[in-house]
Short mmCIF file of C-alpha atoms and ligand atoms in Angstrom, two decimals:
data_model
loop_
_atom_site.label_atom_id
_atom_site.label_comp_id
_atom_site.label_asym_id
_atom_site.label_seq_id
_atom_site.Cartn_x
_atom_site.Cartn_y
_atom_site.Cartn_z
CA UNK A 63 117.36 107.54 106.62
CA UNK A 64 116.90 104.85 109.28
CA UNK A 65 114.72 101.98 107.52
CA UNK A 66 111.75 102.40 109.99
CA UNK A 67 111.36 106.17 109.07
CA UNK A 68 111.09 105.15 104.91
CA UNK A 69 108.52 106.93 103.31
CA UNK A 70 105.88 104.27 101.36
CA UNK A 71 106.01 105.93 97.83
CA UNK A 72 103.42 107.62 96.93
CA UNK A 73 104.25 107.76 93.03
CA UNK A 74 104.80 104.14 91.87
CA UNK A 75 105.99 103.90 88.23
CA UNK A 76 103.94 101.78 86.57
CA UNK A 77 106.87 99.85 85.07
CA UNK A 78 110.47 98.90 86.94
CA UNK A 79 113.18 97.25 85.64
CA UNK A 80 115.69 95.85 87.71
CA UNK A 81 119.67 94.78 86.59
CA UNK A 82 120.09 91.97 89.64
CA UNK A 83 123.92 92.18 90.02
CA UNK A 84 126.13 91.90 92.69
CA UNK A 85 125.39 88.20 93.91
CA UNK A 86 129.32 87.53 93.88
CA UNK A 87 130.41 90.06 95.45
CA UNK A 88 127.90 89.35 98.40
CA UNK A 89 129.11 85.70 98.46
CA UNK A 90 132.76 87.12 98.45
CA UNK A 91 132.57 89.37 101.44
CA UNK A 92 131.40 86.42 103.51
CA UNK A 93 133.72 83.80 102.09
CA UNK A 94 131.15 81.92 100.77
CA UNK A 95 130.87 80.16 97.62
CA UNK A 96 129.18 82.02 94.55
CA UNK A 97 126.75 79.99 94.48
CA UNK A 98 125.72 80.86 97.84
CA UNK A 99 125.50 84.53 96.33
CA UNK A 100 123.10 83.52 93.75
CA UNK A 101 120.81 81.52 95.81
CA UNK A 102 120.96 84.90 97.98
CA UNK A 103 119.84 86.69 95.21
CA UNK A 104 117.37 84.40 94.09
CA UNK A 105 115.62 84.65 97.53
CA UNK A 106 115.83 88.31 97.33
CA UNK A 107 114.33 88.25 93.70
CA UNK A 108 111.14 86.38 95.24
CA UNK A 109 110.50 89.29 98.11
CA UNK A 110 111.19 92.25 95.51
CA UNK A 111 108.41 90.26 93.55
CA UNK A 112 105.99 90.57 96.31
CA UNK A 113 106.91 94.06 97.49
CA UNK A 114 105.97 95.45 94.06
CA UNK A 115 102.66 93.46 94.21
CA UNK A 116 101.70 95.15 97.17
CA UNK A 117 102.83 98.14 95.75
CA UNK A 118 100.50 98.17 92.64
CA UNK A 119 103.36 98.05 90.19
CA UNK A 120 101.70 97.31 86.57
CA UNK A 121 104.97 95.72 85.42
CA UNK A 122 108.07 94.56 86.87
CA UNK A 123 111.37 93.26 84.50
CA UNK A 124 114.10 91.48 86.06
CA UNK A 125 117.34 91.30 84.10
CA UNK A 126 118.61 87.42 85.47
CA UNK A 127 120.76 86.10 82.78
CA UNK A 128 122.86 88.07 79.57
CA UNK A 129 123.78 86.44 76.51
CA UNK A 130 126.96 87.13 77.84
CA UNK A 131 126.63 85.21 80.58
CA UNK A 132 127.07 81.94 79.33
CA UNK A 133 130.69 82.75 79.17
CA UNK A 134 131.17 82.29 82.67
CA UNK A 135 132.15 78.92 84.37
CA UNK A 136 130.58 76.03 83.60
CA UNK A 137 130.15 75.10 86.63
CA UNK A 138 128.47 78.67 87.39
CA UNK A 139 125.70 78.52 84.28
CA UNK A 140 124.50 74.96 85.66
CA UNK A 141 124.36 76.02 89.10
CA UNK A 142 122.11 79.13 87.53
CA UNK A 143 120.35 76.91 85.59
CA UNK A 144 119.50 74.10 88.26
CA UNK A 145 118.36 77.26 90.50
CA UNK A 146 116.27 78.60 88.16
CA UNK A 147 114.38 75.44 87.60
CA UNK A 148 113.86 74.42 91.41
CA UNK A 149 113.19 77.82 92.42
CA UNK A 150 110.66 78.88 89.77
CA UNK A 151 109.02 75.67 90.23
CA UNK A 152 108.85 76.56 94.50
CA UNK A 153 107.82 80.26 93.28
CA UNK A 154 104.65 78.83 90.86
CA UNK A 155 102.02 78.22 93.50
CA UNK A 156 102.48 81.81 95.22
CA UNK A 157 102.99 83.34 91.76
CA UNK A 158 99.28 81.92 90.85
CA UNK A 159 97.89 83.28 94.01
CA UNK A 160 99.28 86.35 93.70
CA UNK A 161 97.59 87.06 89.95
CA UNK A 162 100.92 87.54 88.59
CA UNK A 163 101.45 86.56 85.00
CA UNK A 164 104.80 86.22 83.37
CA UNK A 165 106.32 86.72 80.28
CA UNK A 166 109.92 85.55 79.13
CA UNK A 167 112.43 88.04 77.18
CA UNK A 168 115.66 86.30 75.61
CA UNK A 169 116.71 83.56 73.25
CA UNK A 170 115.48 80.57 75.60
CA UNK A 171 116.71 78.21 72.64
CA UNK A 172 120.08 77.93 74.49
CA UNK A 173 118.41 75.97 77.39
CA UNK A 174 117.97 72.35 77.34
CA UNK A 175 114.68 71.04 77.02
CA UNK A 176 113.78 70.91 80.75
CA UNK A 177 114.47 74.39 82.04
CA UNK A 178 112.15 74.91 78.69
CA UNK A 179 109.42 72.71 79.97
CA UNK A 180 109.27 74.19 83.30
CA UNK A 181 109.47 77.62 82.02
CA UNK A 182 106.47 77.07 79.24
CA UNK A 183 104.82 75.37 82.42
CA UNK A 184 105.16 78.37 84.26
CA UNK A 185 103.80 81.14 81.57
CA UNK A 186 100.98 78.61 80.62
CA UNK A 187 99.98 77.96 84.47
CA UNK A 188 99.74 82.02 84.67
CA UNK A 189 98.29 83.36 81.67
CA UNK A 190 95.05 83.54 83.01
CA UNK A 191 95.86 85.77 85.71
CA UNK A 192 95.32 89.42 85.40
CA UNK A 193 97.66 91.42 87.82
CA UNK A 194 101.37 92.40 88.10
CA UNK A 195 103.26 90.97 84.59
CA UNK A 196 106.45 89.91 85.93
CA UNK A 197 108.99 89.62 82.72
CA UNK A 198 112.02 87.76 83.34
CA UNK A 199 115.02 88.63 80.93
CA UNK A 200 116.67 85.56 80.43
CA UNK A 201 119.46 84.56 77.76
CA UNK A 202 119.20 88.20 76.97
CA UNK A 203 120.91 90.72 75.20
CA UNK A 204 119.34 93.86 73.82
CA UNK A 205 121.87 93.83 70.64
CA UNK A 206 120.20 89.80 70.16
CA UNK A 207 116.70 91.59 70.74
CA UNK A 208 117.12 93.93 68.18
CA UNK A 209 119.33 91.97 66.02
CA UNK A 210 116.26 88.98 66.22
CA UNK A 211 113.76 92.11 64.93
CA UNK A 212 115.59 93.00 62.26
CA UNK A 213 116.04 89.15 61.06
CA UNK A 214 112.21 88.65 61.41
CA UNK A 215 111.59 91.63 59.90
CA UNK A 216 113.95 91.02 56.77
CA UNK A 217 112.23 86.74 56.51
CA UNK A 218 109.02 88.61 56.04
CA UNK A 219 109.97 90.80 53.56
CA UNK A 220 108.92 94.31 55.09
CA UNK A 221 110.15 97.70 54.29
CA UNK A 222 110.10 101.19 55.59
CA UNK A 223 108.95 99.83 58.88
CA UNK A 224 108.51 103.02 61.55
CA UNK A 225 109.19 102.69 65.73
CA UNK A 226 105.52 101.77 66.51
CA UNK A 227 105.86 98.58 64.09
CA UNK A 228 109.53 97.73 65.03
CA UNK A 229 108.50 97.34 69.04
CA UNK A 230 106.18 94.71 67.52
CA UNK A 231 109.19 92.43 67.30
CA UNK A 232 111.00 92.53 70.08
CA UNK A 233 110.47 90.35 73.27
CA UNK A 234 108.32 93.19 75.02
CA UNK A 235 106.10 93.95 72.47
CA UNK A 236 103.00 93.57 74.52
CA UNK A 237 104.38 95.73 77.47
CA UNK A 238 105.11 99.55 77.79
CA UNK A 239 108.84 100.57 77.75
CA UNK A 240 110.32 100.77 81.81
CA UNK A 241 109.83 103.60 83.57
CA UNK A 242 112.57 103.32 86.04
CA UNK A 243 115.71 101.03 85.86
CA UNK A 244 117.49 100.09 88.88
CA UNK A 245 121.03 98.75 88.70
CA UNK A 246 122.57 97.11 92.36
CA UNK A 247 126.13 96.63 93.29
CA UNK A 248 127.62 99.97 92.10
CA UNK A 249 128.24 99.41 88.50
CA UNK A 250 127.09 102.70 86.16
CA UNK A 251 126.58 100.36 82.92
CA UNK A 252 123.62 99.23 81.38
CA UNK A 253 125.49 95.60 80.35
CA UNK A 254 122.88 95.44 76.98
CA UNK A 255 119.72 95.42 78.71
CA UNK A 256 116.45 97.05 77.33
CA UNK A 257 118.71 98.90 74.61
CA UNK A 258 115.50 99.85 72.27
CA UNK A 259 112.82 99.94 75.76
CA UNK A 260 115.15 102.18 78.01
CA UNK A 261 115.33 105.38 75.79
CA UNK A 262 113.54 107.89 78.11
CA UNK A 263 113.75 105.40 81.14
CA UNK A 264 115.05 107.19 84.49
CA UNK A 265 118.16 105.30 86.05
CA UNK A 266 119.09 104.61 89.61
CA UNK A 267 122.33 103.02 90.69
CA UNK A 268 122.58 102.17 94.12
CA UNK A 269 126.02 99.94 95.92
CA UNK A 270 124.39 98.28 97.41
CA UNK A 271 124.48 94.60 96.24
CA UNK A 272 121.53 92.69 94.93
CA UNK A 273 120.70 90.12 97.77
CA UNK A 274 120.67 92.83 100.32
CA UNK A 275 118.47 95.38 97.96
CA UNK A 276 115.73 95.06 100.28
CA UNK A 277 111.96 96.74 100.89
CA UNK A 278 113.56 100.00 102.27
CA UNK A 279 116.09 100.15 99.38
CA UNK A 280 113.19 99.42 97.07
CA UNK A 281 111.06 102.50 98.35
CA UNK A 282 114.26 104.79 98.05
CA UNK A 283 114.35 104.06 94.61
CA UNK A 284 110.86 104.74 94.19
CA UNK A 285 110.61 108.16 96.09
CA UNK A 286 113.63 109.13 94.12
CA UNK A 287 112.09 108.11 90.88
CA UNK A 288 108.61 110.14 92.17
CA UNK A 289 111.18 113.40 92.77
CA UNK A 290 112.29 113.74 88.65
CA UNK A 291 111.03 115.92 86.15
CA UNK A 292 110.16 113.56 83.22
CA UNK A 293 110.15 115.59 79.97
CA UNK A 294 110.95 113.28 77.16
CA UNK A 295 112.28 116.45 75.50
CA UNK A 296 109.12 118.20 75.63
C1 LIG B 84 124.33 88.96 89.13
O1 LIG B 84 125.37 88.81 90.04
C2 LIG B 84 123.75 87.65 88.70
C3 LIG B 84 124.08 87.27 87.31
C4 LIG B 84 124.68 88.02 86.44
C5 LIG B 84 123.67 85.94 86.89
P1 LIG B 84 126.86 88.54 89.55
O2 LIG B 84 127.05 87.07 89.43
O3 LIG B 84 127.17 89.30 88.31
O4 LIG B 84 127.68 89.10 90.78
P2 LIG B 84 128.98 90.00 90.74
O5 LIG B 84 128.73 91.12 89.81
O6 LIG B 84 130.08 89.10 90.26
O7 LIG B 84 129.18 90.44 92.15
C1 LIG B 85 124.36 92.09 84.15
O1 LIG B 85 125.29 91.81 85.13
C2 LIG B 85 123.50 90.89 83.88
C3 LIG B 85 122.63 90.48 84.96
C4 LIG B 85 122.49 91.07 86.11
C5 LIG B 85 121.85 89.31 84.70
P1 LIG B 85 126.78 91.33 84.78
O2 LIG B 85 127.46 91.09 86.06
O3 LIG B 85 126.72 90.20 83.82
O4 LIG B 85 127.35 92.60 84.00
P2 LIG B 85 128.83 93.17 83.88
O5 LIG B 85 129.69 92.02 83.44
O6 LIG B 85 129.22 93.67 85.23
O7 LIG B 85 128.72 94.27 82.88
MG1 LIG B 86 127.87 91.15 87.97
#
C-alpha cells in the first residue's frame, strides 16, 4: 500500500519492542562505511521514538546492544559507544519535553565510567516525567537477565519463588511484558532478547532494514498487530 494511503492504527499496543538490526547491511548497499549504517539507525531510532509518542504508546523497548555484541570489532563497539554518548546527550532536551522517562535493561557494568555518567544523567534528568517509558536494552542478553535473577535470588537466600516474584528481578520488573515485537532486516530470530518478557508477545518480521523502518512501516506493524486474535491459550 502506497505510504500516503496508510491507515493510522487504531489499536495501539500498549507495549512495543523493537530488535533494531540491519544498520550494516544499509551501509553496505550504499558502499558506505558501517558506521555510517549505525548513525543511520541511530537517527531512525530518534523518529520511531517520537512516532510512538504521538501514537500514545505506554511503553516502547529498543533492543540497541547484545551481550554478544561486544564481540564485534573493536573499532565497531567504540564507534557504538561514542554514538551512544553524543547522541543521547543531543536526544536529552527533546526527551524531557516530550515527558518521556527511561529506563536501562542490561549489564551497563561493561561500560566505562562516562557512557555510565551520561546514561545515569539521562534516567535521573527524566524520572520525573510521566509519559511514554522508553527502555533501552543495552549490554543485554536475556540468558544474562535471567541468569542475574537467579544469582540475586540465590545471595538472598529465597526458595520456592513463583513467576509473579521472579519478574521482580529482572531488568523490567516495573514494566508489563511487550505486546508486540518487531524484528527489521529479515532475520526470523529472536538473538536473546526479552527471553522471560516475550512469552505470549506477537512477532512481526519485516526486510526491511532498520534505518529505513520508517512511520508507514511503523503503522503496518501496528494494524497488523490490531488484526490477531490474542488468546494466551485461553
Ligand atoms: C543492528 O545492526 C545494530 C546492532 C546490532 C548494534 P547490525 O549492525 O547488526 O547490522 P547488520 O545486521 O550487520 O546489517
Ligand atoms: C540483535 O542483532 C541485536 C541488536 C539489534 C542490538 P544482531 O545483528 O546482533 O543479531 P544476529 O547476530 O543477527 O543474531
Ligand atoms: Mg545484525
Amino acid at each position: 500500500m502506497p505510504a500516503a494511503q496508510m491507515k493510522k492504527p487504531e489499536v495501539i499496543p500498549p507495549h512495543i519492542a523493537i530488535i533494531m538490526d540491519g544498520n550494516g547491511r544499509w551501509a553496505a548497499r550504499r558502499m558506505l562505511p558501517r558506521s555510517a549504517g549505525h548513525k543511520a539507525g541511530f537517527d531512525n531510532f530518534v523518529s520511531i521514538v517520537r512516532e510512538c509518542g504521538k501514537l500514545g504508546v505506554s511503553y516502547l523497548t529498543v533492543y540497541a546492544f547484545s551481550t554478544e555484541n561486544w564481540q564485534r570489532d573493536k573499532q565497531e563497539v567504540e564507534y557504538l559507544i561514542r554514538l551512544m554518548n553524543s547522541g543521547m546527550t543531543s536526544f536529552l532536551p527533546e526527551m524531557k519535553k516530550n515527558n518521556i522517562r527511561l529506563k536501562l535493561c542490561g549489564d551497563l557494568s561493561r561500560f566505562d565510567e562516562q557512557s555510565r555518567k551520561m546514561l545515569d544523567n539521562c534516567v535521573e534528568t527524566l524520572k520525573d516525567n510521566t509519559g511514554m517509558v522508553l527502555s533501552i536494552c543495552l549490554s543485554y542478553g536475556g540468558r544474562q537477565e535471567i541468569l542475574q535473577a537467579v544469582n540475586r535470588l540465590l545471595d538472598e537466600g529465597k526458595k520456592n519463588i513463583n513467576e509473579e516474584d521472579f519478574r521482580k528481578y529482572l531488568y523490567t520488573a516495573d514494566i508489563p511484558d511487550p505486546d508486540l515485537i518487531i524484528r527489521t532486516s529479515g532475520e526470523i530470530r529472536i538473538s536473546n532478547f526479552l527471553l522471560w518478557q516475550s512469552a505470549y508477545a506477537e512477532y512481526y518480521f519485516t526486510d526491511v532494514l532498520w534505518p529505513d523502518f520508517n512511520k508507514e512501516e511503523l503503522y503496518r506493524a501496528i494494524n497488523d498487530y490490531g488484526r490477531r486474535s490474542r488468546r494466551f491459550g485461553k
